PDB file of C-alpha atoms in Angstrom:
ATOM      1  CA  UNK C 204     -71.523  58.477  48.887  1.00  0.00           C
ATOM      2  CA  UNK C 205     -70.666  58.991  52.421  1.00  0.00           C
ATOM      3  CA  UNK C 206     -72.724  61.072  55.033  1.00  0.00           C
ATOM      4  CA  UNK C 207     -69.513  63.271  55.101  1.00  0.00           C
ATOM      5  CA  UNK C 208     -69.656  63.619  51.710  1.00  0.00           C
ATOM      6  CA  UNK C 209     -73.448  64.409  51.554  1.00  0.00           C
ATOM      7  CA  UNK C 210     -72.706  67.100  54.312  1.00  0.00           C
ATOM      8  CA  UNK C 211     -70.546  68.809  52.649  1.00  0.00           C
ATOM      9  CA  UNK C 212     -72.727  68.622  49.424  1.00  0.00           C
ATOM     10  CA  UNK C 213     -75.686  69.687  50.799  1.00  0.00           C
ATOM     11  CA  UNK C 214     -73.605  73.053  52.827  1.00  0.00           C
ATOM     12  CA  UNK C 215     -72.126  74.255  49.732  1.00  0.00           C
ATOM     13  CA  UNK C 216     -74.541  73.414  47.295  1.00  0.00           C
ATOM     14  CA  UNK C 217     -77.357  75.895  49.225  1.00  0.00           C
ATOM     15  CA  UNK C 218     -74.450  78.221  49.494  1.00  0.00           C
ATOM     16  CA  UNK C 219     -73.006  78.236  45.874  1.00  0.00           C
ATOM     17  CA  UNK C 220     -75.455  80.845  43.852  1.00  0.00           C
ATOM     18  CA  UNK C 221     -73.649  83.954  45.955  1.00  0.00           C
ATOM     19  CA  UNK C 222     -70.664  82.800  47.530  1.00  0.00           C
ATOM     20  CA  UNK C 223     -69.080  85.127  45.799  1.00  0.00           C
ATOM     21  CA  UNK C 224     -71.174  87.701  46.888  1.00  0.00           C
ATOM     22  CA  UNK C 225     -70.319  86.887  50.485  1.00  0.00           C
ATOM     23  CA  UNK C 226     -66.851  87.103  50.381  1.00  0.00           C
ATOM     24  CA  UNK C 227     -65.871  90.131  47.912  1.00  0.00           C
ATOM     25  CA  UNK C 228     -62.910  91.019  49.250  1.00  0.00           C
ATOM     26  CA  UNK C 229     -61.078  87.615  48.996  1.00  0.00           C
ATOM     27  CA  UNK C 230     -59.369  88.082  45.355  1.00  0.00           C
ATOM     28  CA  UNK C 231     -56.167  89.766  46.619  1.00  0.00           C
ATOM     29  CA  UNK C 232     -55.666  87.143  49.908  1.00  0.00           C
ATOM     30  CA  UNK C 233     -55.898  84.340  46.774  1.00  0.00           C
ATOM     31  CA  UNK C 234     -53.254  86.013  44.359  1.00  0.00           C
ATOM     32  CA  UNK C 235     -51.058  86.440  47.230  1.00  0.00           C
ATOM     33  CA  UNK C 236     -51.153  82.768  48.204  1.00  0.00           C
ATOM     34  CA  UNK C 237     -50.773  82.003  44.582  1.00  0.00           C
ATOM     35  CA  UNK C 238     -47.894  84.266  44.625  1.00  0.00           C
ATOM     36  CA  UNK C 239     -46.330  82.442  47.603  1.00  0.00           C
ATOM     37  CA  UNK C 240     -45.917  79.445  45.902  1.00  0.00           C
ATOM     38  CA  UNK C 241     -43.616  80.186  43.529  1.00  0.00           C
ATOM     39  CA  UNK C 242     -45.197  78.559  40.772  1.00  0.00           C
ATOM     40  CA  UNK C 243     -43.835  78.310  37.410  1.00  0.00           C
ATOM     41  CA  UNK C 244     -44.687  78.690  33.878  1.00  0.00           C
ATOM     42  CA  UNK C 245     -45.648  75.364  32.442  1.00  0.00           C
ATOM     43  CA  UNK C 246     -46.362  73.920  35.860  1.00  0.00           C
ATOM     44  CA  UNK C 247     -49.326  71.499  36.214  1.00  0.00           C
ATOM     45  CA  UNK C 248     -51.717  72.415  39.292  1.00  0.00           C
ATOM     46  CA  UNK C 249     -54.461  71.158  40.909  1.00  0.00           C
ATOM     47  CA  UNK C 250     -57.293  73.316  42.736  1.00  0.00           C
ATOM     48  CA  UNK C 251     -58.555  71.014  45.364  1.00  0.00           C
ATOM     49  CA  UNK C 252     -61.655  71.902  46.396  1.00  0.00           C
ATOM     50  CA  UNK C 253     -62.120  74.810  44.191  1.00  0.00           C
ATOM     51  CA  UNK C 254     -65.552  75.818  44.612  1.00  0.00           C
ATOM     52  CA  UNK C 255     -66.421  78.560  42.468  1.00  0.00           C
ATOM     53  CA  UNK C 256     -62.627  78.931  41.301  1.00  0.00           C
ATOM     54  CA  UNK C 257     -61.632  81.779  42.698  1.00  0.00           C
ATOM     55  CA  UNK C 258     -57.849  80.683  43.228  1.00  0.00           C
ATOM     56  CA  UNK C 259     -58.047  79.804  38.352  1.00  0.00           C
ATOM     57  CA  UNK C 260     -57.253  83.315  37.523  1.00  0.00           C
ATOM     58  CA  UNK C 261     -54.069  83.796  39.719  1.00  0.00           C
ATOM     59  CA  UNK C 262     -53.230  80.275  39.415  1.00  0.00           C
ATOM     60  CA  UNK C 263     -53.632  80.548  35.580  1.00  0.00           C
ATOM     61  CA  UNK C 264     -51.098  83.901  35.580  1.00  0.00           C
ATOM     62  CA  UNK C 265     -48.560  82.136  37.387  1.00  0.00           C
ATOM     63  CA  UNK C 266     -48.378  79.244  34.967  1.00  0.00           C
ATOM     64  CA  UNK C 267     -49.041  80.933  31.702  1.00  0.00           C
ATOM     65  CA  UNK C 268     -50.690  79.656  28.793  1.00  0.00           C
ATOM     66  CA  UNK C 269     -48.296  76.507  28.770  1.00  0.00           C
ATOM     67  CA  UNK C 270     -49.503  74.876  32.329  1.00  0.00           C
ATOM     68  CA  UNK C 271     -52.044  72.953  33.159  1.00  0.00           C
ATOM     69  CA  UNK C 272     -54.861  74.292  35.791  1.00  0.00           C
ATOM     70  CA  UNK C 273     -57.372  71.491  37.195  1.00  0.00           C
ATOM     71  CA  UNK C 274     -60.134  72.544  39.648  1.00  0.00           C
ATOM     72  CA  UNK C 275     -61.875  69.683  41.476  1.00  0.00           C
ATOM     73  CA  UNK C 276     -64.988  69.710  43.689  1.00  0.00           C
ATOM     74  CA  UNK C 277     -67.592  67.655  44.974  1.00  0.00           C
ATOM     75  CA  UNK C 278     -70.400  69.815  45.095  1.00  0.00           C
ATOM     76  CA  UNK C 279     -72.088  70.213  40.932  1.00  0.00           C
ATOM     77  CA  UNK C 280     -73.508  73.865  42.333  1.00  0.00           C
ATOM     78  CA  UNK C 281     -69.871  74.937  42.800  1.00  0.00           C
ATOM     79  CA  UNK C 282     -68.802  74.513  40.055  1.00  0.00           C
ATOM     80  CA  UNK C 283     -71.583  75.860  37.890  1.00  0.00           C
ATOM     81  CA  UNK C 284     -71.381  78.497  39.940  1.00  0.00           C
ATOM     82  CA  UNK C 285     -67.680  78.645  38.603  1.00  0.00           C
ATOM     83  CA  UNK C 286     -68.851  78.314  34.688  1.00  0.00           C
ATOM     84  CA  UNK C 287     -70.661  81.256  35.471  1.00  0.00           C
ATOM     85  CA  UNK C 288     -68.269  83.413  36.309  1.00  0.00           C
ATOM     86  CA  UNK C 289     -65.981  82.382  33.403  1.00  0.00           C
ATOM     87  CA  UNK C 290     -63.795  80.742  35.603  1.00  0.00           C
ATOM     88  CA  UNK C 291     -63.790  78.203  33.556  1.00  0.00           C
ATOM     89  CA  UNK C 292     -61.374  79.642  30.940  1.00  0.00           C
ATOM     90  CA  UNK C 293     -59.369  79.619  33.257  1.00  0.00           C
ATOM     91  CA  UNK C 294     -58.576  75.989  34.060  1.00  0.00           C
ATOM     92  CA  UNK C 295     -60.415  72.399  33.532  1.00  0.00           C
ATOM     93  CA  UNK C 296     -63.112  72.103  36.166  1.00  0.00           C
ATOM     94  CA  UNK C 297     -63.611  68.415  37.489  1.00  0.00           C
ATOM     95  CA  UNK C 298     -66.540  67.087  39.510  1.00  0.00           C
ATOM     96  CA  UNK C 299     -64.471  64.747  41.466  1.00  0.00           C
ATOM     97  CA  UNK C 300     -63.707  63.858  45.440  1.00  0.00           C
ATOM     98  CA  UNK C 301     -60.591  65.084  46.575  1.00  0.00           C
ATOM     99  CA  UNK C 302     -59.925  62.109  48.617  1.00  0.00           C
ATOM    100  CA  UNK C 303     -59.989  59.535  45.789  1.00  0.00           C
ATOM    101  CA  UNK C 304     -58.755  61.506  42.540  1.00  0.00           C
ATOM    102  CA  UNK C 305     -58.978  60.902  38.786  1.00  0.00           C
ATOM    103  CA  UNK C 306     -55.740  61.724  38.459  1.00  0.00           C
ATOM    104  CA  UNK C 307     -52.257  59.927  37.497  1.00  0.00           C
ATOM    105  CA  UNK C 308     -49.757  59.478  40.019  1.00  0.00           C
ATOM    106  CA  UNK C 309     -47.071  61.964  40.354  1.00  0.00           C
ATOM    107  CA  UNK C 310     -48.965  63.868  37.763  1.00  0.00           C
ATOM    108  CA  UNK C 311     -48.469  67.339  38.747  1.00  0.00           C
ATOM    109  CA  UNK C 312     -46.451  70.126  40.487  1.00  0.00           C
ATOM    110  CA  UNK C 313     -48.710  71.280  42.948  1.00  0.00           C
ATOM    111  CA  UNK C 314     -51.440  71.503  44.644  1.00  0.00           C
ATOM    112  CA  UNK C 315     -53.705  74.428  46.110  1.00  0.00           C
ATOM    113  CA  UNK C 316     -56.262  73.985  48.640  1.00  0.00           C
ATOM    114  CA  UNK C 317     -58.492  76.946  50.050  1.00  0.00           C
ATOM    115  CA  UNK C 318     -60.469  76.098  53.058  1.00  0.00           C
ATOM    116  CA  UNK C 319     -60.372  72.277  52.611  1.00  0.00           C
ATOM    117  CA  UNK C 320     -58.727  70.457  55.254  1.00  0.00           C
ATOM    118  CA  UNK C 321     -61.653  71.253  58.172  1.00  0.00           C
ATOM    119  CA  UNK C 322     -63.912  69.266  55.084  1.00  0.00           C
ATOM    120  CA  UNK C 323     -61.760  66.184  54.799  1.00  0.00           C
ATOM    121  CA  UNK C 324     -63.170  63.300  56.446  1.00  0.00           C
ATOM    122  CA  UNK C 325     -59.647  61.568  57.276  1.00  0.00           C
ATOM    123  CA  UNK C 326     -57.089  64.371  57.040  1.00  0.00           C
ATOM    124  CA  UNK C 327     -53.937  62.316  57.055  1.00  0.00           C
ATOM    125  CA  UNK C 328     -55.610  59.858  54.299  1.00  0.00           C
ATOM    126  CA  UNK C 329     -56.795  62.713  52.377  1.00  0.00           C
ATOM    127  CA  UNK C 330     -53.361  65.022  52.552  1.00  0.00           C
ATOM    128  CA  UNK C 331     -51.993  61.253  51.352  1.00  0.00           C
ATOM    129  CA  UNK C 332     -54.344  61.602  48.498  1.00  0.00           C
ATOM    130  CA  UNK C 333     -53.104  64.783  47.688  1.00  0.00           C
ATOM    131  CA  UNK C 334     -49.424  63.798  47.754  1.00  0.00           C
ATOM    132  CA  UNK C 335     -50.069  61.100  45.451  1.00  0.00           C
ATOM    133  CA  UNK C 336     -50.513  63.181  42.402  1.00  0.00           C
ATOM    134  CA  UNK C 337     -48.082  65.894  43.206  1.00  0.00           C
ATOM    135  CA  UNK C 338     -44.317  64.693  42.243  1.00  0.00           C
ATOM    136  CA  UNK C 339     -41.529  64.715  44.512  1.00  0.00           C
ATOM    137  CA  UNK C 340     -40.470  68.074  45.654  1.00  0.00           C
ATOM    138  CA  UNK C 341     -43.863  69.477  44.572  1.00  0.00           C
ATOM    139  CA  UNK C 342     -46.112  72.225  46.718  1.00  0.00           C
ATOM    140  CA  UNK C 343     -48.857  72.343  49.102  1.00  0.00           C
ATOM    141  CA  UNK C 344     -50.588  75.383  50.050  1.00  0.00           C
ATOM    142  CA  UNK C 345     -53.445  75.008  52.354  1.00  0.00           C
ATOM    143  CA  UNK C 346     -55.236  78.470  52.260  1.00  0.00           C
ATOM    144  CA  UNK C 347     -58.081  80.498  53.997  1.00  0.00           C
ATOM    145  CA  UNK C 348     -58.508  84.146  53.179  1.00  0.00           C
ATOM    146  CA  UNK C 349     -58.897  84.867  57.065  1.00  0.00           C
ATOM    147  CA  UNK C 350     -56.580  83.252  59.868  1.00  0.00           C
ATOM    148  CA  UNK C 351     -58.016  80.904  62.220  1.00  0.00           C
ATOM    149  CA  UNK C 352     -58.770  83.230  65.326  1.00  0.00           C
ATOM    150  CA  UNK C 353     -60.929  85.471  62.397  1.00  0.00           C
ATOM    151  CA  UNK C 354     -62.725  82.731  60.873  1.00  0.00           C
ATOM    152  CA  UNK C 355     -63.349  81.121  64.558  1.00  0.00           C
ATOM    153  CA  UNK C 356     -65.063  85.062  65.354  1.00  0.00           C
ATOM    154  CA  UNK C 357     -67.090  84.815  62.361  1.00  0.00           C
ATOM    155  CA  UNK C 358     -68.512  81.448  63.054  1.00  0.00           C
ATOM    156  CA  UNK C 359     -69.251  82.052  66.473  1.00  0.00           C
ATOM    157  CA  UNK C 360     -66.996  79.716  67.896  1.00  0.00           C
ATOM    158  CA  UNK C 361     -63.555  79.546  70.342  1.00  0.00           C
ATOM    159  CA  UNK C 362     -60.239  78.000  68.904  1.00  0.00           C
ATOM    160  CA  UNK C 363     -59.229  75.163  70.955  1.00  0.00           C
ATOM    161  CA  UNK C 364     -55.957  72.978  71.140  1.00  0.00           C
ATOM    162  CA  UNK C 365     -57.049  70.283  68.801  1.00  0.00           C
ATOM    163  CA  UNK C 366     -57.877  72.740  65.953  1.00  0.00           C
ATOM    164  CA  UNK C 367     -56.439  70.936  63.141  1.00  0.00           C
ATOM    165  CA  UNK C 368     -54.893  73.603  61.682  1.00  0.00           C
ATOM    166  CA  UNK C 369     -52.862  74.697  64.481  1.00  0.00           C
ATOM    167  CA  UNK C 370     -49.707  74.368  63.432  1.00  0.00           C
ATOM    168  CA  UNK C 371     -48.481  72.283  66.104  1.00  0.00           C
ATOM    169  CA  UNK C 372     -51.459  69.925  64.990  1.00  0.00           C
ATOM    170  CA  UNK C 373     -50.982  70.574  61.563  1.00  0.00           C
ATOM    171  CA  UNK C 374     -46.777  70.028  60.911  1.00  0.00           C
ATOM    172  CA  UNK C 375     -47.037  66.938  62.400  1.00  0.00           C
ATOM    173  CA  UNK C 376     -50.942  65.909  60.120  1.00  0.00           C
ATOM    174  CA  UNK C 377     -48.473  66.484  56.728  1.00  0.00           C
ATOM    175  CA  UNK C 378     -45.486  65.008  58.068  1.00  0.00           C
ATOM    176  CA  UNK C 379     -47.421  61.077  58.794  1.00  0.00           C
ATOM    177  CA  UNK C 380     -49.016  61.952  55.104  1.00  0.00           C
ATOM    178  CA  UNK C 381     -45.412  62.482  52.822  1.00  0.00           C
ATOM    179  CA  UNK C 382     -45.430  66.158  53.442  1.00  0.00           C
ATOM    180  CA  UNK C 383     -42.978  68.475  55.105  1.00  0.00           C
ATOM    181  CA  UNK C 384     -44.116  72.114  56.460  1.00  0.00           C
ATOM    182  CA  UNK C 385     -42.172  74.653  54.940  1.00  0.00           C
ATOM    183  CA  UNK C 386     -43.939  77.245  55.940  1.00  0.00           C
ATOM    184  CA  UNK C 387     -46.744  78.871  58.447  1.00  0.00           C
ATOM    185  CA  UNK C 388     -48.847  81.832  58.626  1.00  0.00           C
ATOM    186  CA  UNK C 389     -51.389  82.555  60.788  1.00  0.00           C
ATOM    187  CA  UNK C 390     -52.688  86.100  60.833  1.00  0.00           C
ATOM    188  CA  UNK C 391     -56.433  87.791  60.851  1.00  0.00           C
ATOM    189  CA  UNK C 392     -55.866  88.150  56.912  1.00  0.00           C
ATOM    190  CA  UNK C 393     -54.332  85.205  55.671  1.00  0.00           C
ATOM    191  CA  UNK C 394     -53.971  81.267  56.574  1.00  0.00           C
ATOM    192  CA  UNK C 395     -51.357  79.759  54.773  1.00  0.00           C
ATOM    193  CA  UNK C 396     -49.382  76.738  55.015  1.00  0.00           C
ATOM    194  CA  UNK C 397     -47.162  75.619  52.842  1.00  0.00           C
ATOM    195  CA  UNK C 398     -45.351  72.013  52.120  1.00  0.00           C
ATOM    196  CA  UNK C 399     -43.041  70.083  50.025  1.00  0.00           C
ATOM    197  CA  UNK C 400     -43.896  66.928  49.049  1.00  0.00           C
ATOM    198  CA  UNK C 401     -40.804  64.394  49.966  1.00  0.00           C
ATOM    199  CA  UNK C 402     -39.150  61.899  48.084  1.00  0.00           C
TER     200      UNK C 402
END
């Protein structure tokens, strides 16, 4: 396993008993994103990066009883941390790396990913990854319940120019990995970019 990969273990697994508890307020910021996408019923999604799957309840209403919900993380604390919750009826949970999946080629219709890109070790590789299961014409959402200036406030830091996800940084990232930006948002409540995977 990578020291990247290790990092971001060892971060979320001392974090995963009450991350939930830390962030109470996020349910409604989720369904909306969920909403965004326009998902369908029968539609086969992946949750990359789930964590403690907040994003398999809304994801599960939008594609009904007929589609297929996967979460994926690396970090075994997350995810139990998921079971817990009953999250888990929700969708299949996977302890798998988002940057080399299980997972057949062209397999599904979309993909949801909440707070994942700063945690990718090569973005353009990774967002590659991600394309790779997702067929043609399929969705990316790349989500954060807070916009970058709020979540840059709350971690004590500045934004600068080479933030990745600013979207002059970021149309460009998903463009050189098979993805076109359909759409940006970036306001104190919500991140959210989202992308069609081309042909």
């Amino acid at each position: 396993m990578s020291d990247d990969h290790t990092h971001v273990q060892d971060f979320f697994g001392a974090r995963a008993a009450d991350w939930d508890s830390r962030f109470p307020d996020d349910g409604p910021a989720y369904a909306d994103a969920v909403a965004r996408m326009r998902l369908h019923a029968g539609d086969r999604v992946l949750d990359a990066g789930c964590g403690t799957g907040r994003a398999l309840p809304p994801l599960r209403a939008a594609v009904g009883a007929t589609g297929l919900i996967v979460g994926a993380d690396l970090t075994p604390a997350m995810l139990e941390a998921a079971v817990r919750a009953g999250r888990d009826r929700d969708g299949r949970l996977l302890l798998a790396d988002v940057t080399a999946l299980p997972l057949r080629t062209k397999s599904l219709d979309a993909v949801f990913a909440a707070g994942l890109v700063a945690h990718l070790p090569n973005p353009g590789e990774n967002l590659r990854e991600l394309g790779r299961v997702v067929r043609p014409g399929g969705t990316l959402a790349l989500f954060h319940p807070i916009g970058r200036a709020a979540l840059a406030a709350r971690q004590g830091r500045q934004l600068t120019p080479d933030d990745l996800r600013a979207g002059a940084n970021l149309g460009p990232l998903l463009a050189g990995s098979g993805w076109e930006m359909t759409s940006y948002v970036d306001e104190d409540v919500r991140f959210l970019a989202l992308a069609v995977r081309r042909e």
